[in-house]
Coordinates of C-alpha atoms and ligand atoms in Angstrom, one line a residue:
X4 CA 6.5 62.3 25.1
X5 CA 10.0 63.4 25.2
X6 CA 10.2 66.4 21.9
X7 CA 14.1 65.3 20.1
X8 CA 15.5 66.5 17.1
X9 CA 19.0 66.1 15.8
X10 CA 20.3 68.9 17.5
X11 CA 19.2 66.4 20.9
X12 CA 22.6 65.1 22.6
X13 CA 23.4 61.6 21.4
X14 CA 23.4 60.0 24.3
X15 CA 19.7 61.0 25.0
X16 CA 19.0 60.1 21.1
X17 CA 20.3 56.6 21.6
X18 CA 18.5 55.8 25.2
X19 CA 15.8 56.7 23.6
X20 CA 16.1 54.3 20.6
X21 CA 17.4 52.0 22.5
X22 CA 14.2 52.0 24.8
X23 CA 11.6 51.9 22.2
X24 CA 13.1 51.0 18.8
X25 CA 13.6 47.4 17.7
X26 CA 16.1 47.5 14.9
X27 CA 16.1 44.8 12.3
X28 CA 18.9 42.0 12.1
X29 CA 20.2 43.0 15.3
X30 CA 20.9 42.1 18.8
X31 CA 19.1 44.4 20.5
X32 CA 20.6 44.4 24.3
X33 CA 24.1 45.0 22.8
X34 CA 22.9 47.4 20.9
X35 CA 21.3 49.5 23.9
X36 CA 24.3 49.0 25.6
X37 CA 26.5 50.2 23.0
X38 CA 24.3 52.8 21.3
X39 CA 23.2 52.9 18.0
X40 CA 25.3 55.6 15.5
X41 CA 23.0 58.5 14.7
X42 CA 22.4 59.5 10.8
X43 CA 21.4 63.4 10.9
X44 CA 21.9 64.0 7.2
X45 CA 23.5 63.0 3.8
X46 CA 24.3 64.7 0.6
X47 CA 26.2 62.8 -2.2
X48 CA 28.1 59.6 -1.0
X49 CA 28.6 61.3 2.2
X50 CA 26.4 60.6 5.6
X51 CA 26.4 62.8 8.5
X52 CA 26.1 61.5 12.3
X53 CA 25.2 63.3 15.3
X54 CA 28.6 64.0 16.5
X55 CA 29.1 66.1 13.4
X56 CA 31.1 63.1 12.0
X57 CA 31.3 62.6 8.0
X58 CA 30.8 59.2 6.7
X59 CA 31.9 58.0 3.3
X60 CA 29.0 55.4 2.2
X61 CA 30.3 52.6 0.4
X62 CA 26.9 51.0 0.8
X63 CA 24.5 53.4 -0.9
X64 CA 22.3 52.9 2.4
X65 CA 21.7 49.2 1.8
X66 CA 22.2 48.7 -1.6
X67 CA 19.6 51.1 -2.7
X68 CA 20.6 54.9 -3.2
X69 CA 21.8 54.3 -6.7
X70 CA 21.8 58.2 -6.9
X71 CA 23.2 59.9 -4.2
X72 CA 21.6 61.5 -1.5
X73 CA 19.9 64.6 -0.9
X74 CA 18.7 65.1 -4.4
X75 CA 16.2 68.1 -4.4
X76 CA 14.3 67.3 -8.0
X77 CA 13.4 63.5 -6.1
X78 CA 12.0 66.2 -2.8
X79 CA 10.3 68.4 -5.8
X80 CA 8.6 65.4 -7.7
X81 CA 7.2 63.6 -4.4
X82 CA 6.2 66.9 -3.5
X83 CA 4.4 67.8 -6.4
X84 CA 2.6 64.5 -6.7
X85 CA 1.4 64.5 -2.7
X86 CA -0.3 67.8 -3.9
X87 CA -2.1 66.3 -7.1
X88 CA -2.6 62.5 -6.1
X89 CA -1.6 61.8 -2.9
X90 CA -2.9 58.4 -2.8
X91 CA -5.3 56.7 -4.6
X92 CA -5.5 52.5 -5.3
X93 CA -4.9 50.3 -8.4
X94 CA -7.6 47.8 -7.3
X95 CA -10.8 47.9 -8.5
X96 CA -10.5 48.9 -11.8
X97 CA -9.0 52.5 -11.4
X98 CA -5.4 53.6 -12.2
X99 CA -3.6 56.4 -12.3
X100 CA -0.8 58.7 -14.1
X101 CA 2.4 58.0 -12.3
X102 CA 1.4 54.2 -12.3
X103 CA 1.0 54.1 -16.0
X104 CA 4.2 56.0 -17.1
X105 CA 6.4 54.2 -14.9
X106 CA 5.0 51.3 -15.7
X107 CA 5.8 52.1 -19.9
X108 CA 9.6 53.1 -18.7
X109 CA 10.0 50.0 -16.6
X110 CA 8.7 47.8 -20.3
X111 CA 11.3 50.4 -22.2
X112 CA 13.8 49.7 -19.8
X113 CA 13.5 46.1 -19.0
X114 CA 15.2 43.6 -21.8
X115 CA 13.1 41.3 -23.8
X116 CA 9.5 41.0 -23.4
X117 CA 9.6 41.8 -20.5
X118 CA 7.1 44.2 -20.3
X119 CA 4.0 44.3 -17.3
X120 CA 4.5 45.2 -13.5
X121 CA 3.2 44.0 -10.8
X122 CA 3.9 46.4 -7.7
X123 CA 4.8 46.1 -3.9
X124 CA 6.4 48.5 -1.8
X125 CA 9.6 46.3 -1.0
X126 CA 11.4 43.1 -2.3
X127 CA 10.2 41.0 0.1
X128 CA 6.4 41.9 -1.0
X129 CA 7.7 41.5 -4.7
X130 CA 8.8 38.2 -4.1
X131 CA 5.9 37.0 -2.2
X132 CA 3.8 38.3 -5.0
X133 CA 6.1 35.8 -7.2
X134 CA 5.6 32.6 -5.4
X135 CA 1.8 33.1 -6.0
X136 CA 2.8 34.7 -9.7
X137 CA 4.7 31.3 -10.6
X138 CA 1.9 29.0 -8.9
X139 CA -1.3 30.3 -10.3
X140 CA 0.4 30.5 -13.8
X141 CA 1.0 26.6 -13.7
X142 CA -2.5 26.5 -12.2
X143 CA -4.2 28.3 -15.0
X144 CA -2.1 26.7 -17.4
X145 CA -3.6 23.3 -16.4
X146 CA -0.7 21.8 -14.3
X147 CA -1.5 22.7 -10.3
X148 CA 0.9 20.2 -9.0
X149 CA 3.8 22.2 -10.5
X150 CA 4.5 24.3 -7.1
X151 CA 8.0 23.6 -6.2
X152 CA 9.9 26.6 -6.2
X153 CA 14.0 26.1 -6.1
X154 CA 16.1 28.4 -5.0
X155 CA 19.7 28.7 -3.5
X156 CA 21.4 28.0 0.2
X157 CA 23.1 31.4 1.1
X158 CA 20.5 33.4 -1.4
X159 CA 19.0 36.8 0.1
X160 CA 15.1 37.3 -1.4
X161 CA 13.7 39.2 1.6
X162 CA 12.5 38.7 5.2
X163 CA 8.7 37.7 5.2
X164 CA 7.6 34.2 5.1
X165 CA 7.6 33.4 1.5
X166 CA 10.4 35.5 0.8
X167 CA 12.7 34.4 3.4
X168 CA 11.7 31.0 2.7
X169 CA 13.0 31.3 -0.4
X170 CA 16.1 32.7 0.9
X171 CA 18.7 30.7 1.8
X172 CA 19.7 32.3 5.2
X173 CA 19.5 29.1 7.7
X174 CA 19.8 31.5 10.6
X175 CA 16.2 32.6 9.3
X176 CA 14.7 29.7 8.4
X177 CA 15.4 29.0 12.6
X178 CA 13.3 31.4 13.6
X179 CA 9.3 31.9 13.4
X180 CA 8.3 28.9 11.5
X181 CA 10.1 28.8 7.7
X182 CA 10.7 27.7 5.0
X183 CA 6.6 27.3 3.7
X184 CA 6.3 23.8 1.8
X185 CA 7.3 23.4 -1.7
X186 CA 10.7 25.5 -1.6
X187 CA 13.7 23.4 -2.6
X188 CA 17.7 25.0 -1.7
X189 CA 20.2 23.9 -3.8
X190 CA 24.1 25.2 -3.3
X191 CA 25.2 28.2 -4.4
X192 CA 28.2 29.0 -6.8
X193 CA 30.6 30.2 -4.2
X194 CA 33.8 29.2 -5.1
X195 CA 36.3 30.3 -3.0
X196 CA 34.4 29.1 0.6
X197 CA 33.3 25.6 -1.2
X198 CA 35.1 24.9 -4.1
X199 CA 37.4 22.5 -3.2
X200 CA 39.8 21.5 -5.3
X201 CA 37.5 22.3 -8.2
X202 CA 38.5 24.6 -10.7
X203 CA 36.3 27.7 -11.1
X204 CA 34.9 26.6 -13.9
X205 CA 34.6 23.0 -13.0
X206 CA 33.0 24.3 -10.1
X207 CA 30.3 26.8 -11.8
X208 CA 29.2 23.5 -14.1
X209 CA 29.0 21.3 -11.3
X210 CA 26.8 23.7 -8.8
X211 CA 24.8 24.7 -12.0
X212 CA 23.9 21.2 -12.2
X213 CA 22.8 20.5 -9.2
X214 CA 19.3 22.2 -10.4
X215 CA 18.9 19.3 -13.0
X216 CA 19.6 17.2 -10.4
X217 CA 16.8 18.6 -8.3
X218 CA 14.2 19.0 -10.9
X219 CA 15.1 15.1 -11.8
X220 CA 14.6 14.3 -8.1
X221 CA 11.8 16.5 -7.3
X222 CA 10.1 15.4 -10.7
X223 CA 10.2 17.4 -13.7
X224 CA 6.0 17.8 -13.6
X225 CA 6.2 19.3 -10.0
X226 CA 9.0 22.2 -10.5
X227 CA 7.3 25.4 -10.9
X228 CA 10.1 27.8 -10.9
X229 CA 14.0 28.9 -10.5
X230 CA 14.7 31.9 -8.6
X231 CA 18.3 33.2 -8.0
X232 CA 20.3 36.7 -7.9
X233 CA 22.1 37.2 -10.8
X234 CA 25.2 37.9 -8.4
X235 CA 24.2 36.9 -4.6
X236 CA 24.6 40.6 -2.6
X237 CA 23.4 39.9 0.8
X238 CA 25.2 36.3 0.6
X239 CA 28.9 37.9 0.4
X240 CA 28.5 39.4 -3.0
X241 CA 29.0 36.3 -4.5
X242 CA 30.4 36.2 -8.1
X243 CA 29.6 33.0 -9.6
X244 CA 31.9 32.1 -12.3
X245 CA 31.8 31.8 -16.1
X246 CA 30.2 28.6 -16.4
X247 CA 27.1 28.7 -14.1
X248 CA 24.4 30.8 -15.9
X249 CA 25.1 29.9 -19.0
X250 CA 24.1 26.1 -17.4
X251 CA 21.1 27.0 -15.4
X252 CA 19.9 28.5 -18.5
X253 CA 20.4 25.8 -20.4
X254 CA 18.7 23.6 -18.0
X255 CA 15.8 26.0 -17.0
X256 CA 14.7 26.0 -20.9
X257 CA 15.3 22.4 -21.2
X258 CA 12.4 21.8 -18.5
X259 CA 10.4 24.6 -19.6
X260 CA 10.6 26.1 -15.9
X261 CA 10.0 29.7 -15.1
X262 CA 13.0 31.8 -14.2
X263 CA 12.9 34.4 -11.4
X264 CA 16.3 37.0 -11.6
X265 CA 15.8 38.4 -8.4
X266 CA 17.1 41.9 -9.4
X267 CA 16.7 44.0 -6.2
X268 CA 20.4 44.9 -5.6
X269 CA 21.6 44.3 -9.9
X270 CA 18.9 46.0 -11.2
X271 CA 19.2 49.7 -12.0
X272 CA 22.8 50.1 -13.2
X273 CA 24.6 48.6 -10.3
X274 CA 26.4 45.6 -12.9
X275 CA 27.2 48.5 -15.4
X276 CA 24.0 47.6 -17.2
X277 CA 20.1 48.8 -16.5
X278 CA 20.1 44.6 -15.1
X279 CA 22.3 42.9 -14.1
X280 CA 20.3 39.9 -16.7
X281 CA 21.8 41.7 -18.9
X282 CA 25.4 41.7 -17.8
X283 CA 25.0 37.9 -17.3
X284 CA 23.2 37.0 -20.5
X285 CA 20.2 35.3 -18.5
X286 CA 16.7 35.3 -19.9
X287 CA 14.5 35.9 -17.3
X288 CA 10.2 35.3 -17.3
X289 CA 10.3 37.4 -14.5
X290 CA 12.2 40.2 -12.7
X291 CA 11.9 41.6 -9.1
X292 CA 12.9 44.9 -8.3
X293 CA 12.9 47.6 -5.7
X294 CA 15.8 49.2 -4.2
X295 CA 17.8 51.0 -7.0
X296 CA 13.9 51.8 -8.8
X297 CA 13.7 54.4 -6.6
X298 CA 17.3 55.1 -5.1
X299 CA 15.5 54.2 -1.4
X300 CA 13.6 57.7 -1.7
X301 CA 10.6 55.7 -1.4
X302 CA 9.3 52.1 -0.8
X303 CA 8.8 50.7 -4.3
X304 CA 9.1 47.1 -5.6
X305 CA 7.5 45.0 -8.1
X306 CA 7.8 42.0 -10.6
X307 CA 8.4 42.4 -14.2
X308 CA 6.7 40.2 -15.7
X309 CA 6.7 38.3 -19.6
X310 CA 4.3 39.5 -22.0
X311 CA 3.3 35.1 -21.9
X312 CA 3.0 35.0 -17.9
X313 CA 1.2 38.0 -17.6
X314 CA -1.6 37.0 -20.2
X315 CA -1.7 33.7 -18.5
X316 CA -2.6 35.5 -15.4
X317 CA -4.8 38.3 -16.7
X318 CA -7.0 35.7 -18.3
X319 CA -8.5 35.4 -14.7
X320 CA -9.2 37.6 -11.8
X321 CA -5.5 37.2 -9.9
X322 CA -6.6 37.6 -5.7
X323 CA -3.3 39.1 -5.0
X324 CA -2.0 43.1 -4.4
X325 CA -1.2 45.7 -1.6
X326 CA -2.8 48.6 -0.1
X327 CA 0.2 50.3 -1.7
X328 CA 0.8 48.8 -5.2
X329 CA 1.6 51.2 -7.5
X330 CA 1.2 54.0 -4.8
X331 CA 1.7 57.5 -6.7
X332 CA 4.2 59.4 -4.5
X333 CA 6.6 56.1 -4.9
X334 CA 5.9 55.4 -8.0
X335 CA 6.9 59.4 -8.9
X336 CA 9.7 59.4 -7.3
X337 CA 10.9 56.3 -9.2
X338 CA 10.1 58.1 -12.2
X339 CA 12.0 61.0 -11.9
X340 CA 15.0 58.7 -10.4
X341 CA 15.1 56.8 -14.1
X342 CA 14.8 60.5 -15.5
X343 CA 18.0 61.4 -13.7
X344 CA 19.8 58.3 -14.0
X345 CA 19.3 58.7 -17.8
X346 CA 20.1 62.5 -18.3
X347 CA 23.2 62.0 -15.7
X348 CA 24.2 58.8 -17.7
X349 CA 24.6 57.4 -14.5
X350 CA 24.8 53.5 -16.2
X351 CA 27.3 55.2 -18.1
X352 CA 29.2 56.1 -15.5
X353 CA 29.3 53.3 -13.6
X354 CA 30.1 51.4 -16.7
X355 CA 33.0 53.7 -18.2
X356 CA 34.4 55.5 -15.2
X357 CA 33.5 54.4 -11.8
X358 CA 33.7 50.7 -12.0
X359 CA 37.4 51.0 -13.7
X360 CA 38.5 53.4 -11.5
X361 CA 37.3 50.6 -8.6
X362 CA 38.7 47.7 -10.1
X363 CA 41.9 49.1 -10.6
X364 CA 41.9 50.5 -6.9
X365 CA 40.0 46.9 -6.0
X366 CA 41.7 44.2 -7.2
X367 CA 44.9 46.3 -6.0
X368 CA 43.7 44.9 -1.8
X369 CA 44.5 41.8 -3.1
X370 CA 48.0 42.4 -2.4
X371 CA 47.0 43.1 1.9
X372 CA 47.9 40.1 3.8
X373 CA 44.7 39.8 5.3
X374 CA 43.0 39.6 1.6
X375 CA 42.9 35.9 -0.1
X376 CA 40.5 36.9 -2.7
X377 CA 39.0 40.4 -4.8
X378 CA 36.0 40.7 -6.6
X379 CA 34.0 43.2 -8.1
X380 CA 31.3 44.0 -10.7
X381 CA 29.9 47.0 -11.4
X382 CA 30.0 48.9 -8.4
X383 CA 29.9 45.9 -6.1
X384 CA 32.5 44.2 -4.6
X385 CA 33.9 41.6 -2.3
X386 CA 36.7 40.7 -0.4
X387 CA 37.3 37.4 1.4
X388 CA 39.8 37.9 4.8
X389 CA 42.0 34.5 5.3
X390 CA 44.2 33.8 7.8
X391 CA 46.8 32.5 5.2
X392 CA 47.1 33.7 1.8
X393 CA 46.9 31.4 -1.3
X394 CA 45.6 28.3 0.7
X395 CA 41.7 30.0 0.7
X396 CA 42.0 29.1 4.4
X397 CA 39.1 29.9 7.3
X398 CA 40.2 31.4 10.3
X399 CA 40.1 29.1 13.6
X400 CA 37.9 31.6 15.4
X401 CA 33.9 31.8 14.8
X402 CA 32.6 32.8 11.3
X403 CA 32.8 36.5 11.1
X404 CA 35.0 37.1 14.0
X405 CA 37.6 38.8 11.2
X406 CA 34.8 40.4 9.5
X407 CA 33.3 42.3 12.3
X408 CA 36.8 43.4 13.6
X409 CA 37.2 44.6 10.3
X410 CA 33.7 46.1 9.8
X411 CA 34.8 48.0 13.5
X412 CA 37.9 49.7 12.1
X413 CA 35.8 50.8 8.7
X414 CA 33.3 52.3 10.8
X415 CA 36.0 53.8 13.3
X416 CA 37.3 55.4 10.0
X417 CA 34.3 56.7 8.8
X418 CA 33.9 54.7 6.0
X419 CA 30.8 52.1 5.4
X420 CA 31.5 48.7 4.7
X421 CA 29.8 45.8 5.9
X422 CA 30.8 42.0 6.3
X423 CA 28.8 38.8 5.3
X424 CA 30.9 36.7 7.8
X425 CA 34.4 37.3 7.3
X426 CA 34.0 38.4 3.3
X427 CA 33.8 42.2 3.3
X428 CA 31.3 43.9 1.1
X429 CA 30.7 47.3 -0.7
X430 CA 27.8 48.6 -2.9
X431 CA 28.4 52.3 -3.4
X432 CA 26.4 55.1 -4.6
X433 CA 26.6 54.5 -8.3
X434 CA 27.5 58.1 -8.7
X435 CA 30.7 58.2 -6.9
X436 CA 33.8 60.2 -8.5
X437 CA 37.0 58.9 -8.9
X438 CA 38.4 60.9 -6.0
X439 CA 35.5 59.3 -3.6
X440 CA 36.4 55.9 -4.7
X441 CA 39.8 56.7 -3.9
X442 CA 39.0 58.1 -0.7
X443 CA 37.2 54.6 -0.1
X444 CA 39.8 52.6 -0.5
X445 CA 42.3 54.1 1.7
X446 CA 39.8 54.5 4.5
X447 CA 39.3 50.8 3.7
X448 CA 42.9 50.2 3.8
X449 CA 43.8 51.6 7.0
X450 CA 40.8 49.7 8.1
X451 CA 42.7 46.6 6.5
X452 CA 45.4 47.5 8.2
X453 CA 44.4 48.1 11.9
X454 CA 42.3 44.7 12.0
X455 CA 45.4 43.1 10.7
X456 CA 47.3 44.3 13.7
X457 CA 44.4 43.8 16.1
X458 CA 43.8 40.3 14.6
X459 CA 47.4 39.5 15.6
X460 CA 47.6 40.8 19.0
X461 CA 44.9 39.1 20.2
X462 CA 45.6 35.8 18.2
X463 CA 43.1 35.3 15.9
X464 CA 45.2 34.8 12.8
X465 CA 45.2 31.0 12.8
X466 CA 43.8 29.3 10.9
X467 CA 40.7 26.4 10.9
X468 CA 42.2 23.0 11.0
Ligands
PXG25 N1 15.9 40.4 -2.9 C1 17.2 40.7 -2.8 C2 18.2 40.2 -3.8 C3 17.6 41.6 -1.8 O1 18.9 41.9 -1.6 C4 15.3 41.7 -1.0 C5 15.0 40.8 -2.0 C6 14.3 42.2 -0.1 O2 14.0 43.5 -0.3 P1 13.3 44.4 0.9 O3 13.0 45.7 0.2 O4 12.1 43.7 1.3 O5 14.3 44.5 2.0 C7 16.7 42.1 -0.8 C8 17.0 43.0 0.3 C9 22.0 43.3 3.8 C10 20.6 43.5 3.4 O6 22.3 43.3 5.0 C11 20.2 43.2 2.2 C12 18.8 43.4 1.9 C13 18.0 44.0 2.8 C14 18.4 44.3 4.1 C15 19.7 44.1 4.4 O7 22.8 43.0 2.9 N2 18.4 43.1 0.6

């Protein structure tokens, strides 16, 4: 075996990788012919690649490092509790510190009564341990035909079988056998690529309605469950407006359904509140989580669950958990991430200094002739590139053309920002300063900028017909 480490050459790094290492979500013979970027290090918002470049993150990792990186007291705590507990199981009637005290925080923290965990080690595990969460709760409650789950085209709830089944990514869904039975897609509240001539608000009722037309359709006894992002992030960072959650609430408690707020990227301060339920005013029975729990230091999910569902299912033995639910080291870590976020007053922050500073800077790309549409909340944000401003045109070319230009020139520029298509995305660290977030946007202008001028050139700037 060939012995690497980061002071190896990148070239040799990457033939490596590119010979053994199948990378998620990705083409993998362009990749090996291109080579994938090396990440060395990180401390703060800033990454650091082989070459000795510096990287400004405007996508906390994906979506996750909610603190920053490099953080010696997360090192110290994971370290401390390998020494004392370095594994041991929830199963069998056993339990452990760092599984009990988070699991009080996450009841403080949580709204509601929302107030008992169930753990997994990602979001995808979370929301697989919700499908059979939602089903055996109708099954113990006397009513087993209630199994339909409905979710939303374009929604993002993870990449195993039940969990990308209840996604909404038809690209997935093509490939290895999804979506399992009893998952029902309705549209999702994106406005600008499907709103027509709709008003917003129009818009957010009439998309908001289309899960009472489901339920109706599906029947009323056979719907188990709603699940949704409070604001779609893998989907484009999609925003819905005013009037949609306000309506799937009202529908969800007019047919008694559960609701799932799939919290993985708005939970954890990234909507200026600890949940991004909270920001929306939704009412949730249960809430997955992962990502920001932990700031990525460690695989950690779960599903808070309501003090009602969870008595339903403790009232008989529930054949469902993970090698790893609960694990100590993860759930430690998590721990002393909530510990810091509280003492820094990161929500705070986000809430009263970074997210205006961002808006203002934001909304301000509106003004770039490749823009058509800004949005942001909390500390994520969205752009939507058109070939024509004011008319919410689509470009001519493929989907995403624009976007991955313009994802090029971020990345050339040594700034992260991703594209869903051809809507740009960002999802800082929630600690960033001021003088980062300006340092974000003009990297992400001169990005603007150059794929404008590349766009042109090579004639991409007309629009779909
Ligand atoms: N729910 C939501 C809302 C998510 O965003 C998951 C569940 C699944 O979590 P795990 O930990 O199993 O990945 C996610 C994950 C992207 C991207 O490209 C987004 C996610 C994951 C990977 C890539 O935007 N979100």
């Amino acid at each position: 075996m060939t012995l690497i480490s980061t002071n190896t050459p990148t070239a040799e790094l990457q033939a490596l990788d590119a010979a053994h290492h199948m990378h998620p979500f990705t083409t993998g013979a362009d990749l090996a012919r291109k080579g994938a970027r090396v990440i060395t290090r990180a401390e703060g918002c800033w990454l650091t690649d082989s070459e000795g470049e510096r990287i400004l993150d405007g996508m906390a990792g994906l979506w996750c490092v909610n603190v920053g990186y490099g953080r010696k007291e997360l090192a110290a705590a994971a370290a401390r509790q390998m020494e004392e507990l370095p594994y041991y199981n929830t199963f069998f009637q056993t339990t452990h510190v760092p599984a009990i005290q988070l699991s009080a925080r996450l009841a403080e923290l949580a709204p509601g009564d929302l107030n008992n965990v169930f753990y997994a080690s990602s979001g995808s595990e979370a929301n697989d341990t919700n499908i059979r969460l939602v089903r055996t709760y109708w099954e113990e409650k006397g009513q087993p035909e209630r199994k339909v789950i409905i979710s939303r085209w374009n929604a993002y709830h993870g990449s195993s079988v039940g969990s990308g089944s209840l996604g909404g990514m038809k690209g997935m869904h093509a490939q290895g056998g999804m979506p399992i039975p009893d998952i029902h897609h309705i549209d999702q509240p994106n406005w600008w690529a499907e709103g027509g001539d709709m008003t917003p608000e129009e818009f957010g009722l009439e998309r908001a309605r289309q899960l009472e037309q489901a339920i109706e359709e599906i029947g009323p006894e056979k719907v188990a469950a709603f699940i949704a992002e409070p604001v779609q992030g893998a989907g484009g960072v999609i925003i819905p407006p005013e009037t949609y959650w306000p309506e799937i609430q009202r529908i969800v408690d007019k047919y008694g359904i559960l609701l799932i707020a799939d919290e993985v990227i708005t939970g954890f301060g990234r909507t200026g509140n600890w949940f991004g339920s909270q920001t929306l005013n939704i009412k949730p029975h249960i809430m997955t989580i992962a990502k920001g729990l932990s700031s990525g230091y460690a695989p950690i999910g779960g599903s808070v669950v309501c003090d009602e569902v969870a008595a339903v299912i403790g009232s008989d033995e529930f054949n469902h958990g993970y090698t790893y639910s609960g694990h100590p080291v993860a759930a430690a870590i998590a721990l002393e991430n909530l510990r810091i976020m509280e003492e820094e007053g990161v929500v705070e922050h986000v809430r009263d200094v970074a997210h205006p500073h961002l808006a203002e800077r934001w909304h301000a790309l509106g003004d770039h002739p490749l823009v058509g549409e800004t949005k942001l909340i909390g500390m994520m944000g969205s752009l939507a590139l058109t070939p024509e401003k004011g008319s919410r045109a689509r470009f001519a070319a493929d989907a995403g053309t624009a976007g991955y230009i313009t994802r090029e020139r971020c990345f050339a520029n040594n700034v992260i920002m991703r594209h869903v298509y051809d809507r740009m995305i960002i999802s800082p660290p929630l600690v960033m300063t001021t003088d980062e977030i300006d340092i974000l946007i003009d990297r992400a202008t001169l990005a603007l900028d150059e794929a404008y001028a590349q766009l042109k050139s090579d004639g991409l700037l007309k629009k779909a017909s």
